[in-house]
Amino acid sequence: MKIVRTVAELRAQLRGQLRTAFVPTMGNLHEGHLSLMRVAARLGDPVVASIFVNRLQFTPNEDFDQYPRTFEADCEKLEREGVYVLFAPDENELYPVPQEYRVSPPTGLGDILEGEFRPGFFTGVTTVVLKLFNCVQPMVAVFGKKDYQQLMVLRRMAEQFALPTEIVPAETVRAPDGLALSSRNGYLSPEDRARAPMLHEVLRDTVQALQVNGVAMRSGADSSSVKTNSQTQSGADIWPQALAAEQKAIARLSGLGWVPDYVSVRRRADLLPPSLADVANATPLVVLAAARLGATRLIDNLEV
């Protein structure tokens, strides 16, 4: 594996490559990251990974300096996966001058859910990813579905800027007890780690309840009284079972000592709340959650 530190070295190394598959990371790699490298290897050649802890996506109350750096161990893991090039720039290389030009996701996508609780986060993510894409020029880039909203934000960015890079989703990798693998799991105390799978369990039960209610509604819905997807969604149109499921999940997590930011049922296509028409038409949905356990904030999601 070749480790390159500068944009010039990277471009020289990849000159003439037309099928590059790219996986950007912030390091501290685990099996979830390595699964992305395997997906990338099936889609393109060579595989390029990056390690860069991006200051722009840290909110003021998040400690950039304390983010775990495990570079030597990360390199060993990437080499075992057959990664061809690791791009590992320092901050002065990627941001030689203050990054005053930023990419801002649109209102209604970048400021909901994670964007509401981590203001500026998606602007930091889209800005650094666009810059990395310009450096690597990949044919495909692989991102995990655990960061569901991030995946959608980046897909929209690629579409609207007509980037020559296909954004490919990869399934969430979980521990045997159901906990989604994340660098943040390392912050959990042993006691909290034992309790952490409850987030996945709550999501799973929420999905099951929505599936039952959705089937019941579709089998008994009066199509003449259900608005079509082309009509404007109002608060009254939102599927009430979704709101009830959200409230139940939040209450359950709170009762178990978690501090939930949100548990939210959304349409997969645009992350809007589902309407009665969506349920009648079996529109694909997703349940997303973010909650704190002790000092650690975890996110997860399950598709319905």
PDB file of C-alpha atoms in Angstrom:
ATOM      1  CA  MET A   1       0.000   0.000   0.000  1.00  0.00           C
ATOM      2  CA  LYS A   2       1.269   3.431  -0.940  1.00  0.00           C
ATOM      3  CA  ILE A   3       0.793   6.223   1.615  1.00  0.00           C
ATOM      4  CA  VAL A   4       0.677   9.673   0.079  1.00  0.00           C
ATOM      5  CA  ARG A   5       0.485  12.925   1.997  1.00  0.00           C
ATOM      6  CA  THR A   6       0.026  15.595  -0.657  1.00  0.00           C
ATOM      7  CA  VAL A   7      -2.541  16.282  -3.363  1.00  0.00           C
ATOM      8  CA  ALA A   8       0.235  16.434  -5.967  1.00  0.00           C
ATOM      9  CA  GLU A   9       1.546  12.991  -4.973  1.00  0.00           C
ATOM     10  CA  LEU A  10      -1.984  11.564  -5.024  1.00  0.00           C
ATOM     11  CA  ARG A  11      -2.724  12.892  -8.501  1.00  0.00           C
ATOM     12  CA  ALA A  12       0.584  11.605  -9.809  1.00  0.00           C
ATOM     13  CA  GLN A  13      -0.084   8.176  -8.335  1.00  0.00           C
ATOM     14  CA  LEU A  14      -3.591   7.958  -9.839  1.00  0.00           C
ATOM     15  CA  ARG A  15      -2.876   9.546 -13.207  1.00  0.00           C
ATOM     16  CA  GLY A  16      -4.627   7.584 -15.956  1.00  0.00           C
ATOM     17  CA  GLN A  17      -6.786   5.549 -13.558  1.00  0.00           C
ATOM     18  CA  LEU A  18     -10.416   5.580 -14.720  1.00  0.00           C
ATOM     19  CA  ARG A  19     -12.025   3.036 -12.373  1.00  0.00           C
ATOM     20  CA  THR A  20     -10.872   4.269  -8.980  1.00  0.00           C
ATOM     21  CA  ALA A  21     -13.075   3.269  -6.029  1.00  0.00           C
ATOM     22  CA  PHE A  22     -12.814   5.550  -3.019  1.00  0.00           C
ATOM     23  CA  VAL A  23     -13.640   5.236   0.681  1.00  0.00           C
ATOM     24  CA  PRO A  24     -13.126   8.410   2.746  1.00  0.00           C
ATOM     25  CA  THR A  25     -12.701   7.942   6.515  1.00  0.00           C
ATOM     26  CA  MET A  26     -11.551   9.803   9.609  1.00  0.00           C
ATOM     27  CA  GLY A  27      -9.498   6.826  10.755  1.00  0.00           C
ATOM     28  CA  ASN A  28      -9.873   4.806  13.964  1.00  0.00           C
ATOM     29  CA  LEU A  29     -10.951   2.006  11.655  1.00  0.00           C
ATOM     30  CA  HIS A  30     -13.172  -0.927  12.612  1.00  0.00           C
ATOM     31  CA  GLU A  31     -14.839  -3.785  10.756  1.00  0.00           C
ATOM     32  CA  GLY A  32     -17.538  -1.461   9.420  1.00  0.00           C
ATOM     33  CA  HIS A  33     -14.924   0.616   7.606  1.00  0.00           C
ATOM     34  CA  LEU A  34     -13.178  -2.490   6.313  1.00  0.00           C
ATOM     35  CA  SER A  35     -16.441  -3.800   4.884  1.00  0.00           C
ATOM     36  CA  LEU A  36     -16.626  -0.593   2.814  1.00  0.00           C
ATOM     37  CA  MET A  37     -13.164  -1.349   1.413  1.00  0.00           C
ATOM     38  CA  ARG A  38     -14.408  -4.785   0.297  1.00  0.00           C
ATOM     39  CA  VAL A  39     -17.436  -3.284  -1.414  1.00  0.00           C
ATOM     40  CA  ALA A  40     -15.141  -0.788  -3.145  1.00  0.00           C
ATOM     41  CA  ALA A  41     -12.856  -3.595  -4.337  1.00  0.00           C
ATOM     42  CA  ARG A  42     -15.810  -5.267  -6.064  1.00  0.00           C
ATOM     43  CA  LEU A  43     -16.765  -2.061  -7.860  1.00  0.00           C
ATOM     44  CA  GLY A  44     -13.492  -0.573  -9.050  1.00  0.00           C
ATOM     45  CA  ASP A  45      -9.737  -0.750  -9.225  1.00  0.00           C
ATOM     46  CA  PRO A  46      -7.631   0.594  -7.623  1.00  0.00           C
ATOM     47  CA  VAL A  47      -9.129   1.122  -4.174  1.00  0.00           C
ATOM     48  CA  VAL A  48      -8.171   4.398  -2.522  1.00  0.00           C
ATOM     49  CA  ALA A  49      -8.890   5.206   1.119  1.00  0.00           C
ATOM     50  CA  SER A  50      -8.369   8.463   2.921  1.00  0.00           C
ATOM     51  CA  ILE A  51      -7.799   9.272   6.575  1.00  0.00           C
ATOM     52  CA  PHE A  52      -8.467  12.859   7.514  1.00  0.00           C
ATOM     53  CA  VAL A  53     -10.045  14.153  10.723  1.00  0.00           C
ATOM     54  CA  ASN A  54     -12.106  16.993   9.349  1.00  0.00           C
ATOM     55  CA  ARG A  55     -12.306  19.951  11.680  1.00  0.00           C
ATOM     56  CA  LEU A  56     -15.119  21.545   9.643  1.00  0.00           C
ATOM     57  CA  GLN A  57     -17.683  18.932  10.652  1.00  0.00           C
ATOM     58  CA  PHE A  58     -17.119  19.216  14.403  1.00  0.00           C
ATOM     59  CA  THR A  59     -19.641  21.408  16.192  1.00  0.00           C
ATOM     60  CA  PRO A  60     -18.449  23.811  18.940  1.00  0.00           C
ATOM     61  CA  ASN A  61     -19.365  21.388  21.747  1.00  0.00           C
ATOM     62  CA  GLU A  62     -17.491  18.462  20.142  1.00  0.00           C
ATOM     63  CA  ASP A  63     -13.821  17.944  20.901  1.00  0.00           C
ATOM     64  CA  PHE A  64     -11.861  17.751  17.662  1.00  0.00           C
ATOM     65  CA  ASP A  65      -8.573  17.270  19.518  1.00  0.00           C
ATOM     66  CA  GLN A  66      -9.857  14.237  21.423  1.00  0.00           C
ATOM     67  CA  TYR A  67     -10.979  12.294  18.347  1.00  0.00           C
ATOM     68  CA  PRO A  68      -8.972   9.024  18.430  1.00  0.00           C
ATOM     69  CA  ARG A  69      -6.054   8.824  16.020  1.00  0.00           C
ATOM     70  CA  THR A  70      -4.840   5.254  15.400  1.00  0.00           C
ATOM     71  CA  PHE A  71      -2.872   5.723  12.191  1.00  0.00           C
ATOM     72  CA  GLU A  72      -0.402   2.823  12.408  1.00  0.00           C
ATOM     73  CA  ALA A  73      -3.101   0.291  13.269  1.00  0.00           C
ATOM     74  CA  ASP A  74      -5.324   1.719  10.530  1.00  0.00           C
ATOM     75  CA  CYS A  75      -2.557   1.297   7.956  1.00  0.00           C
ATOM     76  CA  GLU A  76      -2.100  -2.354   8.893  1.00  0.00           C
ATOM     77  CA  LYS A  77      -5.822  -3.012   8.470  1.00  0.00           C
ATOM     78  CA  LEU A  78      -6.005  -1.250   5.122  1.00  0.00           C
ATOM     79  CA  GLU A  79      -2.976  -3.084   3.800  1.00  0.00           C
ATOM     80  CA  ARG A  80      -4.551  -6.423   4.715  1.00  0.00           C
ATOM     81  CA  GLU A  81      -7.641  -5.386   2.713  1.00  0.00           C
ATOM     82  CA  GLY A  82      -5.566  -4.720  -0.385  1.00  0.00           C
ATOM     83  CA  VAL A  83      -6.048  -0.961  -0.476  1.00  0.00           C
ATOM     84  CA  TYR A  84      -3.745   0.452  -3.165  1.00  0.00           C
ATOM     85  CA  VAL A  85      -3.363   4.055  -1.990  1.00  0.00           C
ATOM     86  CA  LEU A  86      -3.976   5.710   1.356  1.00  0.00           C
ATOM     87  CA  PHE A  87      -4.340   9.468   1.123  1.00  0.00           C
ATOM     88  CA  ALA A  88      -3.453  10.890   4.541  1.00  0.00           C
ATOM     89  CA  PRO A  89      -3.015  14.658   4.258  1.00  0.00           C
ATOM     90  CA  ASP A  90      -2.467  16.924   7.208  1.00  0.00           C
ATOM     91  CA  GLU A  91      -4.721  19.895   7.792  1.00  0.00           C
ATOM     92  CA  ASN A  92      -2.407  22.383   6.106  1.00  0.00           C
ATOM     93  CA  GLU A  93      -2.335  20.258   2.961  1.00  0.00           C
ATOM     94  CA  LEU A  94      -6.089  19.957   2.561  1.00  0.00           C
ATOM     95  CA  TYR A  95      -6.847  23.445   3.872  1.00  0.00           C
ATOM     96  CA  PRO A  96      -3.756  25.512   2.951  1.00  0.00           C
ATOM     97  CA  VAL A  97      -5.870  28.645   3.338  1.00  0.00           C
ATOM     98  CA  PRO A  98      -9.049  29.081   5.396  1.00  0.00           C
ATOM     99  CA  GLN A  99     -11.849  27.150   3.686  1.00  0.00           C
ATOM    100  CA  GLU A 100     -14.154  30.106   3.087  1.00  0.00           C
ATOM    101  CA  TYR A 101     -15.989  28.425   0.214  1.00  0.00           C
ATOM    102  CA  ARG A 102     -18.434  25.907   1.666  1.00  0.00           C
ATOM    103  CA  VAL A 103     -21.065  23.503   0.321  1.00  0.00           C
ATOM    104  CA  SER A 104     -24.370  24.006   2.154  1.00  0.00           C
ATOM    105  CA  PRO A 105     -27.064  21.323   1.862  1.00  0.00           C
ATOM    106  CA  PRO A 106     -30.556  22.685   1.211  1.00  0.00           C
ATOM    107  CA  THR A 107     -33.028  23.610   3.906  1.00  0.00           C
ATOM    108  CA  GLY A 108     -35.273  20.666   4.626  1.00  0.00           C
ATOM    109  CA  LEU A 109     -32.490  18.138   4.264  1.00  0.00           C
ATOM    110  CA  GLY A 110     -29.349  19.527   5.869  1.00  0.00           C
ATOM    111  CA  ASP A 111     -31.078  21.143   8.866  1.00  0.00           C
ATOM    112  CA  ILE A 112     -33.316  18.281  10.017  1.00  0.00           C
ATOM    113  CA  LEU A 113     -32.536  15.303  12.264  1.00  0.00           C
ATOM    114  CA  GLU A 114     -28.723  15.283  12.576  1.00  0.00           C
ATOM    115  CA  GLY A 115     -28.580  18.751  11.058  1.00  0.00           C
ATOM    116  CA  GLU A 116     -30.871  20.110  13.756  1.00  0.00           C
ATOM    117  CA  PHE A 117     -28.854  18.679  16.629  1.00  0.00           C
ATOM    118  CA  ARG A 118     -25.428  19.230  15.037  1.00  0.00           C
ATOM    119  CA  PRO A 119     -25.695  22.588  13.246  1.00  0.00           C
ATOM    120  CA  GLY A 120     -23.122  22.977  10.493  1.00  0.00           C
ATOM    121  CA  PHE A 121     -22.229  19.286  10.508  1.00  0.00           C
ATOM    122  CA  PHE A 122     -23.416  18.550   6.987  1.00  0.00           C
ATOM    123  CA  THR A 123     -21.821  21.684   5.589  1.00  0.00           C
ATOM    124  CA  GLY A 124     -18.511  20.397   6.960  1.00  0.00           C
ATOM    125  CA  VAL A 125     -19.114  16.925   5.543  1.00  0.00           C
ATOM    126  CA  THR A 126     -20.147  18.023   2.052  1.00  0.00           C
ATOM    127  CA  THR A 127     -17.315  20.534   1.812  1.00  0.00           C
ATOM    128  CA  VAL A 128     -14.586  18.031   2.674  1.00  0.00           C
ATOM    129  CA  VAL A 129     -16.092  15.230   0.568  1.00  0.00           C
ATOM    130  CA  LEU A 130     -16.332  17.468  -2.486  1.00  0.00           C
ATOM    131  CA  LYS A 131     -12.714  18.480  -1.949  1.00  0.00           C
ATOM    132  CA  LEU A 132     -11.615  14.859  -1.564  1.00  0.00           C
ATOM    133  CA  PHE A 133     -13.539  13.900  -4.701  1.00  0.00           C
ATOM    134  CA  ASN A 134     -11.684  16.620  -6.589  1.00  0.00           C
ATOM    135  CA  CYS A 135      -8.390  15.203  -5.332  1.00  0.00           C
ATOM    136  CA  VAL A 136      -9.113  11.509  -5.987  1.00  0.00           C
ATOM    137  CA  GLN A 137     -11.445  11.773  -9.032  1.00  0.00           C
ATOM    138  CA  PRO A 138     -13.103   8.426  -8.228  1.00  0.00           C
ATOM    139  CA  MET A 139     -15.515   6.522 -10.424  1.00  0.00           C
ATOM    140  CA  VAL A 140     -17.373   5.296  -7.319  1.00  0.00           C
ATOM    141  CA  ALA A 141     -17.320   6.203  -3.639  1.00  0.00           C
ATOM    142  CA  VAL A 142     -18.684   3.938  -0.911  1.00  0.00           C
ATOM    143  CA  PHE A 143     -20.473   5.163   2.231  1.00  0.00           C
ATOM    144  CA  GLY A 144     -22.177   3.184   5.000  1.00  0.00           C
ATOM    145  CA  LYS A 145     -25.929   3.247   5.525  1.00  0.00           C
ATOM    146  CA  LYS A 146     -25.472   3.719   9.263  1.00  0.00           C
ATOM    147  CA  ASP A 147     -25.049   7.421   8.473  1.00  0.00           C
ATOM    148  CA  TYR A 148     -28.297   7.371   6.504  1.00  0.00           C
ATOM    149  CA  GLN A 149     -28.896  11.100   6.254  1.00  0.00           C
ATOM    150  CA  GLN A 150     -25.271  11.749   5.344  1.00  0.00           C
ATOM    151  CA  LEU A 151     -25.565   9.245   2.505  1.00  0.00           C
ATOM    152  CA  MET A 152     -28.604  11.075   1.145  1.00  0.00           C
ATOM    153  CA  VAL A 153     -26.957  14.491   1.484  1.00  0.00           C
ATOM    154  CA  LEU A 154     -23.897  13.305  -0.446  1.00  0.00           C
ATOM    155  CA  ARG A 155     -25.982  11.643  -3.147  1.00  0.00           C
ATOM    156  CA  ARG A 156     -27.901  14.870  -3.684  1.00  0.00           C
ATOM    157  CA  MET A 157     -24.659  16.828  -3.809  1.00  0.00           C
ATOM    158  CA  ALA A 158     -23.223  14.503  -6.451  1.00  0.00           C
ATOM    159  CA  GLU A 159     -26.404  14.770  -8.529  1.00  0.00           C
ATOM    160  CA  GLN A 160     -26.719  18.542  -8.343  1.00  0.00           C
ATOM    161  CA  PHE A 161     -23.056  19.198  -9.146  1.00  0.00           C
ATOM    162  CA  ALA A 162     -23.112  16.558 -11.924  1.00  0.00           C
ATOM    163  CA  LEU A 163     -20.109  14.846 -10.359  1.00  0.00           C
ATOM    164  CA  PRO A 164     -18.680  11.877 -12.310  1.00  0.00           C
ATOM    165  CA  THR A 165     -18.729   9.812  -9.116  1.00  0.00           C
ATOM    166  CA  GLU A 166     -21.382   7.257  -8.233  1.00  0.00           C
ATOM    167  CA  ILE A 167     -22.278   7.212  -4.531  1.00  0.00           C
ATOM    168  CA  VAL A 168     -22.722   3.585  -3.476  1.00  0.00           C
ATOM    169  CA  PRO A 169     -24.391   2.610  -0.168  1.00  0.00           C
ATOM    170  CA  ALA A 170     -23.126  -0.284   1.944  1.00  0.00           C
ATOM    171  CA  GLU A 171     -25.113  -2.082   4.610  1.00  0.00           C
ATOM    172  CA  THR A 172     -24.530  -1.351   8.284  1.00  0.00           C
ATOM    173  CA  VAL A 173     -22.213  -3.807  10.013  1.00  0.00           C
ATOM    174  CA  ARG A 174     -23.326  -4.865  13.494  1.00  0.00           C
ATOM    175  CA  ALA A 175     -21.834  -6.621  16.470  1.00  0.00           C
ATOM    176  CA  PRO A 176     -23.425  -9.991  17.328  1.00  0.00           C
ATOM    177  CA  ASP A 177     -25.678  -8.240  19.871  1.00  0.00           C
ATOM    178  CA  GLY A 178     -27.031  -5.842  17.233  1.00  0.00           C
ATOM    179  CA  LEU A 179     -25.062  -2.701  18.049  1.00  0.00           C
ATOM    180  CA  ALA A 180     -24.058  -0.839  14.883  1.00  0.00           C
ATOM    181  CA  LEU A 181     -20.281  -0.648  14.645  1.00  0.00           C
ATOM    182  CA  SER A 182     -18.990   2.884  15.169  1.00  0.00           C
ATOM    183  CA  SER A 183     -15.820   4.599  16.281  1.00  0.00           C
ATOM    184  CA  ARG A 184     -17.925   6.158  19.012  1.00  0.00           C
ATOM    185  CA  ASN A 185     -18.534   2.768  20.600  1.00  0.00           C
ATOM    186  CA  GLY A 186     -15.012   3.001  21.997  1.00  0.00           C
ATOM    187  CA  TYR A 187     -16.166   5.821  24.260  1.00  0.00           C
ATOM    188  CA  LEU A 188     -18.706   3.574  26.013  1.00  0.00           C
ATOM    189  CA  SER A 189     -17.966   2.335  29.504  1.00  0.00           C
ATOM    190  CA  PRO A 190     -18.278  -1.460  29.971  1.00  0.00           C
ATOM    191  CA  GLU A 191     -21.648  -0.947  31.653  1.00  0.00           C
ATOM    192  CA  ASP A 192     -22.936   1.301  28.873  1.00  0.00           C
ATOM    193  CA  ARG A 193     -21.591  -1.039  26.185  1.00  0.00           C
ATOM    194  CA  ALA A 194     -23.736  -3.802  27.667  1.00  0.00           C
ATOM    195  CA  ARG A 195     -26.792  -1.526  27.422  1.00  0.00           C
ATOM    196  CA  ALA A 196     -26.024  -0.028  24.007  1.00  0.00           C
ATOM    197  CA  PRO A 197     -27.778  -2.728  21.905  1.00  0.00           C
ATOM    198  CA  MET A 198     -31.076  -1.456  23.300  1.00  0.00           C
ATOM    199  CA  LEU A 199     -31.062   1.263  20.635  1.00  0.00           C
ATOM    200  CA  HIS A 200     -31.181  -1.355  17.879  1.00  0.00           C
ATOM    201  CA  GLU A 201     -33.814  -3.315  19.782  1.00  0.00           C
ATOM    202  CA  VAL A 202     -36.063  -0.257  20.084  1.00  0.00           C
ATOM    203  CA  LEU A 203     -35.675   0.455  16.371  1.00  0.00           C
ATOM    204  CA  ARG A 204     -36.436  -3.149  15.488  1.00  0.00           C
ATOM    205  CA  ASP A 205     -39.617  -3.145  17.597  1.00  0.00           C
ATOM    206  CA  THR A 206     -40.665   0.182  16.075  1.00  0.00           C
ATOM    207  CA  VAL A 207     -40.226  -1.199  12.559  1.00  0.00           C
ATOM    208  CA  GLN A 208     -42.278  -4.272  13.410  1.00  0.00           C
ATOM    209  CA  ALA A 209     -45.110  -2.137  14.808  1.00  0.00           C
ATOM    210  CA  LEU A 210     -45.105   0.094  11.716  1.00  0.00           C
ATOM    211  CA  GLN A 211     -45.194  -2.916   9.415  1.00  0.00           C
ATOM    212  CA  VAL A 212     -48.213  -4.340  11.205  1.00  0.00           C
ATOM    213  CA  ASN A 213     -50.044  -1.007  11.206  1.00  0.00           C
ATOM    214  CA  GLY A 214     -49.110  -0.325   7.591  1.00  0.00           C
ATOM    215  CA  VAL A 215     -50.463  -3.666   6.386  1.00  0.00           C
ATOM    216  CA  ALA A 216     -53.649  -3.084   8.398  1.00  0.00           C
ATOM    217  CA  MET A 217     -54.128   0.349   6.871  1.00  0.00           C
ATOM    218  CA  ARG A 218     -53.490  -0.787   3.319  1.00  0.00           C
ATOM    219  CA  SER A 219     -55.916  -3.663   3.654  1.00  0.00           C
ATOM    220  CA  GLY A 220     -58.655  -1.399   5.012  1.00  0.00           C
ATOM    221  CA  ALA A 221     -57.897   1.992   3.482  1.00  0.00           C
ATOM    222  CA  ASP A 222     -60.580   3.885   1.603  1.00  0.00           C
ATOM    223  CA  SER A 223     -58.619   5.081  -1.420  1.00  0.00           C
ATOM    224  CA  SER A 224     -61.085   7.885  -2.086  1.00  0.00           C
ATOM    225  CA  SER A 225     -60.218   9.511   1.243  1.00  0.00           C
ATOM    226  CA  VAL A 226     -56.432   9.241   0.962  1.00  0.00           C
ATOM    227  CA  LYS A 227     -54.540  12.065  -0.720  1.00  0.00           C
ATOM    228  CA  THR A 228     -52.055  11.308  -3.470  1.00  0.00           C
ATOM    229  CA  ASN A 229     -48.338  11.871  -3.147  1.00  0.00           C
ATOM    230  CA  SER A 230     -48.600  14.833  -5.521  1.00  0.00           C
ATOM    231  CA  GLN A 231     -50.708  16.774  -3.039  1.00  0.00           C
ATOM    232  CA  THR A 232     -49.090  19.027  -0.461  1.00  0.00           C
ATOM    233  CA  GLN A 233     -48.439  17.292   2.837  1.00  0.00           C
ATOM    234  CA  SER A 234     -49.864  19.035   5.883  1.00  0.00           C
ATOM    235  CA  GLY A 235     -49.573  18.166   9.536  1.00  0.00           C
ATOM    236  CA  ALA A 236     -52.991  16.535   9.383  1.00  0.00           C
ATOM    237  CA  ASP A 237     -51.820  14.220   6.592  1.00  0.00           C
ATOM    238  CA  ILE A 238     -48.951  12.683   8.595  1.00  0.00           C
ATOM    239  CA  TRP A 239     -49.548   9.056   9.418  1.00  0.00           C
ATOM    240  CA  PRO A 240     -50.606   9.115  13.095  1.00  0.00           C
ATOM    241  CA  GLN A 241     -49.190   5.660  13.797  1.00  0.00           C
ATOM    242  CA  ALA A 242     -45.759   6.994  12.906  1.00  0.00           C
ATOM    243  CA  LEU A 243     -46.041   9.774  15.471  1.00  0.00           C
ATOM    244  CA  ALA A 244     -47.285   7.316  18.089  1.00  0.00           C
ATOM    245  CA  ALA A 245     -44.416   4.919  17.333  1.00  0.00           C
ATOM    246  CA  GLU A 246     -41.874   7.731  17.675  1.00  0.00           C
ATOM    247  CA  GLN A 247     -43.274   8.828  21.024  1.00  0.00           C
ATOM    248  CA  LYS A 248     -43.347   5.255  22.327  1.00  0.00           C
ATOM    249  CA  ALA A 249     -39.727   4.643  21.302  1.00  0.00           C
ATOM    250  CA  ILE A 250     -38.524   7.903  22.849  1.00  0.00           C
ATOM    251  CA  ALA A 251     -40.371   7.144  26.099  1.00  0.00           C
ATOM    252  CA  ARG A 252     -38.900   3.645  26.193  1.00  0.00           C
ATOM    253  CA  LEU A 253     -35.336   4.870  25.702  1.00  0.00           C
ATOM    254  CA  SER A 254     -35.805   7.633  28.268  1.00  0.00           C
ATOM    255  CA  GLY A 255     -37.135   5.122  30.767  1.00  0.00           C
ATOM    256  CA  LEU A 256     -33.996   3.034  30.295  1.00  0.00           C
ATOM    257  CA  GLY A 257     -31.670   5.947  31.083  1.00  0.00           C
ATOM    258  CA  TRP A 258     -30.967   7.166  27.553  1.00  0.00           C
ATOM    259  CA  VAL A 259     -31.268  10.804  26.495  1.00  0.00           C
ATOM    260  CA  PRO A 260     -32.860  10.687  23.023  1.00  0.00           C
ATOM    261  CA  ASP A 261     -32.388  13.482  20.500  1.00  0.00           C
ATOM    262  CA  TYR A 262     -34.894  11.920  18.147  1.00  0.00           C
ATOM    263  CA  VAL A 263     -36.549   8.743  16.966  1.00  0.00           C
ATOM    264  CA  SER A 264     -38.174   9.591  13.661  1.00  0.00           C
ATOM    265  CA  VAL A 265     -40.100   7.737  10.967  1.00  0.00           C
ATOM    266  CA  ARG A 266     -39.306   9.172   7.523  1.00  0.00           C
ATOM    267  CA  ARG A 267     -39.649   8.418   3.841  1.00  0.00           C
ATOM    268  CA  ARG A 268     -36.465   6.920   2.452  1.00  0.00           C
ATOM    269  CA  ALA A 269     -36.583   9.060  -0.680  1.00  0.00           C
ATOM    270  CA  ASP A 270     -36.440  12.499   0.949  1.00  0.00           C
ATOM    271  CA  LEU A 271     -36.587  12.056   4.745  1.00  0.00           C
ATOM    272  CA  LEU A 272     -39.979  13.749   4.973  1.00  0.00           C
ATOM    273  CA  PRO A 273     -42.520  12.390   7.489  1.00  0.00           C
ATOM    274  CA  PRO A 274     -44.800   9.774   5.898  1.00  0.00           C
ATOM    275  CA  SER A 275     -48.323  10.769   4.927  1.00  0.00           C
ATOM    276  CA  LEU A 276     -51.407   8.573   4.922  1.00  0.00           C
ATOM    277  CA  ALA A 277     -51.000   8.289   1.157  1.00  0.00           C
ATOM    278  CA  ASP A 278     -47.433   7.059   1.571  1.00  0.00           C
ATOM    279  CA  VAL A 279     -48.599   4.212   3.791  1.00  0.00           C
ATOM    280  CA  ALA A 280     -51.496   3.345   1.499  1.00  0.00           C
ATOM    281  CA  ASN A 281     -49.046   3.198  -1.420  1.00  0.00           C
ATOM    282  CA  ALA A 282     -46.406   1.213   0.521  1.00  0.00           C
ATOM    283  CA  THR A 283     -43.829   3.998   0.124  1.00  0.00           C
ATOM    284  CA  PRO A 284     -40.476   2.778   1.546  1.00  0.00           C
ATOM    285  CA  LEU A 285     -39.779   4.205   5.002  1.00  0.00           C
ATOM    286  CA  VAL A 286     -36.874   4.334   7.432  1.00  0.00           C
ATOM    287  CA  VAL A 287     -36.706   4.842  11.201  1.00  0.00           C
ATOM    288  CA  LEU A 288     -33.758   6.949  12.359  1.00  0.00           C
ATOM    289  CA  ALA A 289     -32.588   7.521  15.917  1.00  0.00           C
ATOM    290  CA  ALA A 290     -29.953   9.414  17.867  1.00  0.00           C
ATOM    291  CA  ALA A 291     -29.573   9.179  21.620  1.00  0.00           C
ATOM    292  CA  ARG A 292     -26.981   9.633  24.326  1.00  0.00           C
ATOM    293  CA  LEU A 293     -25.970   6.838  26.649  1.00  0.00           C
ATOM    294  CA  GLY A 294     -23.800   8.283  29.360  1.00  0.00           C
ATOM    295  CA  ALA A 295     -21.454  10.698  27.613  1.00  0.00           C
ATOM    296  CA  THR A 296     -21.648   8.903  24.237  1.00  0.00           C
ATOM    297  CA  ARG A 297     -24.019   9.834  21.428  1.00  0.00           C
ATOM    298  CA  LEU A 298     -25.037   6.935  19.189  1.00  0.00           C
ATOM    299  CA  ILE A 299     -26.997   6.923  15.937  1.00  0.00           C
ATOM    300  CA  ASP A 300     -28.695   4.092  14.109  1.00  0.00           C
ATOM    301  CA  ASN A 301     -31.476   3.380  11.639  1.00  0.00           C
ATOM    302  CA  LEU A 302     -33.534   0.575  10.188  1.00  0.00           C
ATOM    303  CA  GLU A 303     -35.452   0.526   6.940  1.00  0.00           C
ATOM    304  CA  VAL A 304     -39.121  -0.446   7.100  1.00  0.00           C
TER     305      VAL A 304
END
